[in-house]
Every structure is written in structure tokens, then in C-alpha cells.
Tab-separated table of C-alpha atoms in Angstrom:
chain	number	residue	atom	x	y	z
A	4	UNK	CA	-28.701	-78.105	-21.618
A	5	UNK	CA	-27.526	-79.255	-24.715
A	6	UNK	CA	-29.810	-79.695	-27.227
A	7	UNK	CA	-29.909	-82.367	-30.071
A	8	UNK	CA	-26.357	-82.933	-31.779
A	9	UNK	CA	-25.861	-85.060	-34.577
A	10	UNK	CA	-22.744	-86.005	-36.588
A	11	UNK	CA	-21.072	-85.693	-38.473
A	12	UNK	CA	-22.611	-82.197	-40.318
A	13	UNK	CA	-21.392	-83.057	-43.680
A	14	UNK	CA	-21.029	-86.243	-45.668
A	15	UNK	CA	-20.408	-87.163	-48.957
A	16	UNK	CA	-20.288	-90.557	-50.283
A	17	UNK	CA	-21.085	-92.621	-53.870
A	18	UNK	CA	-23.493	-94.770	-55.261
A	19	UNK	CA	-23.000	-98.246	-53.713
A	20	UNK	CA	-21.815	-97.193	-50.316
A	21	UNK	CA	-23.071	-96.898	-46.994
A	22	UNK	CA	-23.586	-94.821	-44.553
A	23	UNK	CA	-23.566	-94.044	-40.201
A	24	UNK	CA	-25.565	-91.066	-38.855
A	25	UNK	CA	-25.237	-90.641	-35.578
A	26	UNK	CA	-27.736	-88.451	-32.884
A	27	UNK	CA	-27.497	-87.950	-29.054
A	28	UNK	CA	-30.074	-86.136	-28.017
A	29	UNK	CA	-31.540	-84.271	-24.964
A	30	UNK	CA	-30.605	-85.884	-21.632
A	31	UNK	CA	-33.268	-87.455	-20.426
A	32	UNK	CA	-35.149	-87.842	-23.792
A	33	UNK	CA	-35.650	-91.035	-24.247
A	34	UNK	CA	-37.419	-91.492	-27.638
A	35	UNK	CA	-35.190	-90.474	-30.954
A	36	UNK	CA	-36.965	-90.050	-34.391
A	37	UNK	CA	-35.253	-89.710	-37.592
A	38	UNK	CA	-36.690	-87.827	-40.699
A	39	UNK	CA	-35.276	-87.486	-43.815
A	40	UNK	CA	-35.686	-83.805	-45.621
A	41	UNK	CA	-35.659	-83.044	-49.499
A	42	UNK	CA	-36.759	-80.262	-51.120
A	43	UNK	CA	-39.464	-82.334	-53.499
A	44	UNK	CA	-40.824	-84.437	-50.425
A	45	UNK	CA	-40.718	-81.973	-47.435
A	46	UNK	CA	-40.114	-83.893	-44.122
A	47	UNK	CA	-41.098	-87.403	-44.056
A	48	UNK	CA	-40.714	-89.556	-41.201
A	49	UNK	CA	-37.995	-92.721	-40.919
A	50	UNK	CA	-38.355	-94.278	-37.888
A	51	UNK	CA	-38.549	-93.417	-33.871
A	52	UNK	CA	-36.438	-95.685	-31.405
A	53	UNK	CA	-37.476	-95.730	-27.686
A	54	UNK	CA	-35.800	-97.633	-24.853
A	55	UNK	CA	-33.706	-99.464	-27.532
A	56	UNK	CA	-36.944	-100.756	-29.761
A	57	UNK	CA	-38.003	-99.337	-32.872
A	58	UNK	CA	-41.805	-97.876	-31.936
A	59	UNK	CA	-42.709	-96.468	-35.177
A	60	UNK	CA	-41.569	-96.771	-38.717
A	61	UNK	CA	-42.192	-94.598	-41.592
A	62	UNK	CA	-42.569	-95.974	-45.459
A	63	UNK	CA	-38.879	-96.528	-46.485
A	64	UNK	CA	-37.260	-99.362	-48.200
A	65	UNK	CA	-35.228	-101.745	-45.593
A	66	UNK	CA	-31.884	-100.026	-47.308
A	67	UNK	CA	-32.939	-97.542	-43.858
A	68	UNK	CA	-32.062	-98.938	-40.494
A	69	UNK	CA	-31.389	-97.911	-37.175
A	70	UNK	CA	-30.840	-98.510	-33.660
A	71	UNK	CA	-30.679	-97.103	-30.120
A	72	UNK	CA	-28.440	-97.587	-27.445
A	73	UNK	CA	-29.022	-98.131	-23.596
A	74	UNK	CA	-27.890	-94.487	-23.143
A	75	UNK	CA	-30.335	-93.402	-25.815
A	76	UNK	CA	-28.140	-92.110	-28.418
A	77	UNK	CA	-29.023	-93.419	-31.815
A	78	UNK	CA	-27.601	-94.354	-35.031
A	79	UNK	CA	-29.348	-95.013	-38.505
A	80	UNK	CA	-27.897	-96.498	-41.382
A	81	UNK	CA	-28.304	-96.162	-44.873
A	82	UNK	CA	-26.758	-99.347	-47.252
A	83	UNK	CA	-26.318	-98.838	-50.903
A	84	UNK	CA	-26.373	-95.701	-51.030
A	85	UNK	CA	-28.641	-93.682	-54.498
A	86	UNK	CA	-28.425	-90.452	-55.621
A	87	UNK	CA	-32.137	-89.968	-54.274
A	88	UNK	CA	-30.782	-90.598	-50.464
A	89	UNK	CA	-29.179	-87.095	-50.983
A	90	UNK	CA	-31.050	-85.192	-48.441
A	91	UNK	CA	-30.755	-83.521	-44.987
A	92	UNK	CA	-31.784	-85.764	-42.144
A	93	UNK	CA	-32.867	-84.766	-38.996
A	94	UNK	CA	-33.210	-86.251	-35.623
A	95	UNK	CA	-35.408	-85.475	-33.045
A	96	UNK	CA	-35.730	-86.210	-29.536
A	97	UNK	CA	-38.421	-85.886	-26.950
A	98	UNK	CA	-39.761	-87.161	-23.611
A	99	UNK	CA	-40.544	-90.524	-22.751
A	100	UNK	CA	-44.244	-91.567	-23.532
A	101	UNK	CA	-46.749	-92.117	-26.340
A	102	UNK	CA	-49.092	-89.375	-27.460
A	103	UNK	CA	-48.424	-85.923	-29.199
A	104	UNK	CA	-48.105	-83.614	-26.662
A	105	UNK	CA	-44.589	-84.525	-26.285
A	106	UNK	CA	-42.567	-81.455	-28.200
A	107	UNK	CA	-39.676	-82.621	-30.453
A	108	UNK	CA	-36.499	-81.215	-30.506
A	109	UNK	CA	-34.553	-81.455	-33.850
A	110	UNK	CA	-30.645	-81.366	-33.928
A	111	UNK	CA	-28.830	-79.461	-36.843
A	112	UNK	CA	-29.479	-82.389	-39.067
A	113	UNK	CA	-26.621	-84.199	-41.615
A	114	UNK	CA	-26.746	-83.148	-44.799
A	115	UNK	CA	-25.934	-86.706	-46.945
A	116	UNK	CA	-24.473	-86.060	-50.598
A	117	UNK	CA	-24.454	-88.846	-52.532
A	118	UNK	CA	-22.444	-88.995	-55.979
B	22	UNK	CA	-54.986	-91.321	-42.340
B	23	UNK	CA	-53.233	-88.397	-40.707
B	24	UNK	CA	-51.893	-85.508	-43.067
B	25	UNK	CA	-51.149	-81.608	-43.366
B	26	UNK	CA	-52.174	-79.355	-46.123
B	27	UNK	CA	-50.153	-75.855	-45.991
B	28	UNK	CA	-49.958	-73.256	-48.240
B	29	UNK	CA	-47.699	-73.181	-51.342
B	30	UNK	CA	-45.166	-70.818	-50.680
B	31	UNK	CA	-42.698	-68.980	-51.475
B	32	UNK	CA	-44.162	-65.720	-49.692
B	33	UNK	CA	-42.582	-62.285	-50.130
B	34	UNK	CA	-43.908	-59.768	-47.744
B	35	UNK	CA	-42.740	-56.343	-46.612
B	36	UNK	CA	-41.377	-55.556	-43.215
B	37	UNK	CA	-44.537	-54.615	-40.734
B	38	UNK	CA	-47.084	-56.629	-43.322
B	39	UNK	CA	-49.610	-59.018	-41.994
B	40	UNK	CA	-48.929	-62.834	-42.560
B	41	UNK	CA	-51.237	-66.037	-42.483
B	42	UNK	CA	-50.164	-69.550	-43.679
B	43	UNK	CA	-52.551	-71.617	-44.242
B	44	UNK	CA	-52.689	-75.159	-42.604
B	45	UNK	CA	-55.363	-77.911	-43.029
B	46	UNK	CA	-55.019	-80.918	-41.386
B	47	UNK	CA	-56.658	-84.784	-41.728
B	48	UNK	CA	-56.241	-86.580	-38.676
B	49	UNK	CA	-57.867	-90.068	-37.226
B	50	UNK	CA	-57.554	-89.740	-33.761
B	51	UNK	CA	-57.164	-86.144	-31.566
B	52	UNK	CA	-54.321	-84.403	-32.762
B	53	UNK	CA	-52.073	-82.043	-31.123
B	54	UNK	CA	-50.875	-79.631	-33.778
B	55	UNK	CA	-47.759	-77.795	-33.865
B	56	UNK	CA	-45.938	-74.459	-35.976
B	57	UNK	CA	-42.408	-75.359	-36.016
B	58	UNK	CA	-39.635	-72.919	-37.516
B	59	UNK	CA	-36.493	-73.428	-40.022
B	60	UNK	CA	-33.491	-70.830	-40.524
B	61	UNK	CA	-31.637	-71.323	-43.067
B	62	UNK	CA	-28.684	-73.496	-42.120
B	63	UNK	CA	-30.452	-74.840	-39.085
B	64	UNK	CA	-32.750	-77.324	-37.431
B	65	UNK	CA	-36.556	-76.936	-36.818
B	66	UNK	CA	-37.333	-74.661	-33.736
B	67	UNK	CA	-41.046	-75.202	-32.016
B	68	UNK	CA	-42.725	-72.204	-32.628
B	69	UNK	CA	-45.859	-73.053	-30.999
B	70	UNK	CA	-48.210	-75.596	-30.333
B	71	UNK	CA	-51.960	-76.047	-29.099
B	72	UNK	CA	-53.229	-79.827	-28.268
B	73	UNK	CA	-56.626	-78.817	-28.297
B	74	UNK	CA	-59.714	-78.029	-29.780
B	75	UNK	CA	-60.093	-73.751	-29.650
B	76	UNK	CA	-56.373	-73.796	-28.021
B	77	UNK	CA	-54.504	-70.886	-29.057
B	78	UNK	CA	-50.620	-71.324	-29.164
B	79	UNK	CA	-48.464	-67.688	-29.477
B	80	UNK	CA	-44.864	-67.230	-29.194
B	81	UNK	CA	-42.452	-64.066	-30.498
B	82	UNK	CA	-45.872	-62.368	-31.866
B	83	UNK	CA	-46.862	-65.450	-34.113
B	84	UNK	CA	-50.639	-67.192	-33.021
B	85	UNK	CA	-52.606	-70.100	-34.416
B	86	UNK	CA	-56.263	-71.129	-33.253
B	87	UNK	CA	-56.724	-74.527	-33.121
B	88	UNK	CA	-59.824	-75.045	-35.745
B	89	UNK	CA	-61.260	-78.371	-35.185
B	90	UNK	CA	-64.974	-77.248	-37.164
B	91	UNK	CA	-62.740	-76.669	-39.610
B	92	UNK	CA	-59.445	-78.662	-39.242
B	93	UNK	CA	-57.406	-75.733	-39.319
B	94	UNK	CA	-53.819	-74.282	-37.423
B	95	UNK	CA	-53.761	-70.799	-39.778
B	96	UNK	CA	-50.144	-69.837	-38.321
B	97	UNK	CA	-50.794	-64.896	-38.438
B	98	UNK	CA	-48.392	-62.250	-37.704
B	99	UNK	CA	-49.432	-58.846	-37.324
B	100	UNK	CA	-46.053	-57.044	-38.411
B	101	UNK	CA	-43.459	-59.015	-39.780
B	102	UNK	CA	-39.713	-58.168	-39.496
B	103	UNK	CA	-37.070	-59.445	-41.476
B	104	UNK	CA	-35.865	-61.439	-39.179
B	105	UNK	CA	-39.025	-63.687	-39.557
B	106	UNK	CA	-37.468	-64.905	-42.854
B	107	UNK	CA	-37.058	-68.928	-42.501
B	108	UNK	CA	-39.208	-71.441	-43.549
B	109	UNK	CA	-42.577	-72.703	-41.264
B	110	UNK	CA	-43.800	-76.300	-41.153
B	111	UNK	CA	-47.184	-77.215	-39.515
B	112	UNK	CA	-47.019	-80.481	-38.177
B	113	UNK	CA	-49.582	-82.995	-36.837
B	114	UNK	CA	-48.767	-85.466	-33.756
B	115	UNK	CA	-52.115	-88.111	-32.905
B	116	UNK	CA	-52.302	-88.213	-29.130
B	117	UNK	CA	-53.106	-91.541	-29.303
B	118	UNK	CA	-49.888	-92.835	-31.444
B	119	UNK	CA	-48.294	-95.388	-29.612
B	120	UNK	CA	-45.114	-93.313	-30.360
B	121	UNK	CA	-44.433	-89.861	-31.124
B	122	UNK	CA	-44.643	-90.176	-34.573
B	123	UNK	CA	-45.252	-86.252	-36.298
B	124	UNK	CA	-46.850	-85.409	-39.847
B	125	UNK	CA	-45.259	-82.487	-41.739
B	126	UNK	CA	-46.962	-80.184	-44.105
B	127	UNK	CA	-44.252	-78.986	-46.897
B	128	UNK	CA	-43.266	-76.204	-46.031
B	129	UNK	CA	-43.648	-72.375	-46.933
B	130	UNK	CA	-40.654	-70.462	-47.411
B	131	UNK	CA	-41.495	-66.804	-46.052
B	132	UNK	CA	-39.208	-64.148	-47.284
B	133	UNK	CA	-39.633	-60.477	-45.284
B	134	UNK	CA	-37.849	-57.362	-47.566
B	135	UNK	CA	-37.317	-54.024	-46.015
């Protein structure tokens, strides 16, 4: 079974630009979550999508948005990039349903650098 | 609210040494607890999990016991190897959460030297 894939793996942008990251979950997984990982803050939850609906949202500004398609693939978008947005963005997928017993499977991440 | 606190790193050990990485949590509901490991250049992988009090998760020689009375989930391994060098994350997810939101600790970097 193929794992979670994320594209692109590396991205360099300049301040003010916008960026779109893509995540393909494991087949059969309907929940997709996004995390921002930085050395100082660790992993911070951005949002979770389930059946094309945002089910949970972390404490990030509105510049960060996402969506999920009918095939469960997900994209996240960051508009008006700031230097502080430089980070590793991780996508994780899990089986349907709520509650903490479902393991999250992580992709390798997209390394975003904002210059 | 929900949060996880894990011991600061980095941790450097000699091969075959005993490892303990402390993790404590705060939760409003009934959390499941996890340890994830991240090898250089890779995403996170589940190492072990425990879903209720007194459960012991184990995998690849690593163990952690869900202690509700001390709100802890410390990771242990009796004899570390160089290949165990990685960053370890403790995490929780609330069983009664409406979604799959995980709360992660800040990570503990482990380096094992031969």
C-alpha cells in the first residue's frame, strides 16, 4: 500500500507570494491533517479535513487555508508569504471516524523556504 | 485544554545505554497517547501507542506505559543502538474529539554514539 505522498518536496518562494502544497493520503483514508514543523515551535496543528469538510482548525491566521477533494487528496495554500512561514509542512492521513485511536500516517513533508 | 510536555534535548548516549525520555500530558477528556519517531529527512512514523490507562505500548525494544495517576507516558529502551538516533515526539489525541487532532510535544533529539 502506497504511503502518504506530498508534492513538491522542496519549495523556495519570496515574501508576498502565495504557495500551494499538495497531499495524497493513503488509499481508503478520508481524514487529512496538516502540521507546520519549525525548530522553535515543534509541530503545530493547522487543520484537518474529512469528507471535503474542515473538521478541526488550529490557531493560524487566515492566510493559511486548505481544501479536500472528493478523492480525499488535499491542498493547503498560504497567501502573502512571510519569512516566518519557512518550515516543514507535514501532511498526515488516517482512517475515518473521530477519536484518538486512529493512527496518523505522515508524509515526508514539503520544505518551504521564504526569502 | 490538551497539551504535551516532553523533556528537552538533545540527548546523547553511548550504544547499549538505557534510554528514558519523559513525557507528561494534560487532557480534558480521555486521551490516547503516542510516541512518534522522525529520522533525518523523513516524516514522522508511529513508534508505539496506548489507548487507555495502564496500557503498555511496545515496539522495536521501546516501551511506554500509560500512567493516568501521574499523567505520564515515558519512553524507555533498555539498550539503544546507533540506528535509534532520531527525534522522538510524544503526542496525544482526545478520544472524544470530533476529529483527529493530535497534540505533539516539542520533540527530543537523540544521538547514539558507537
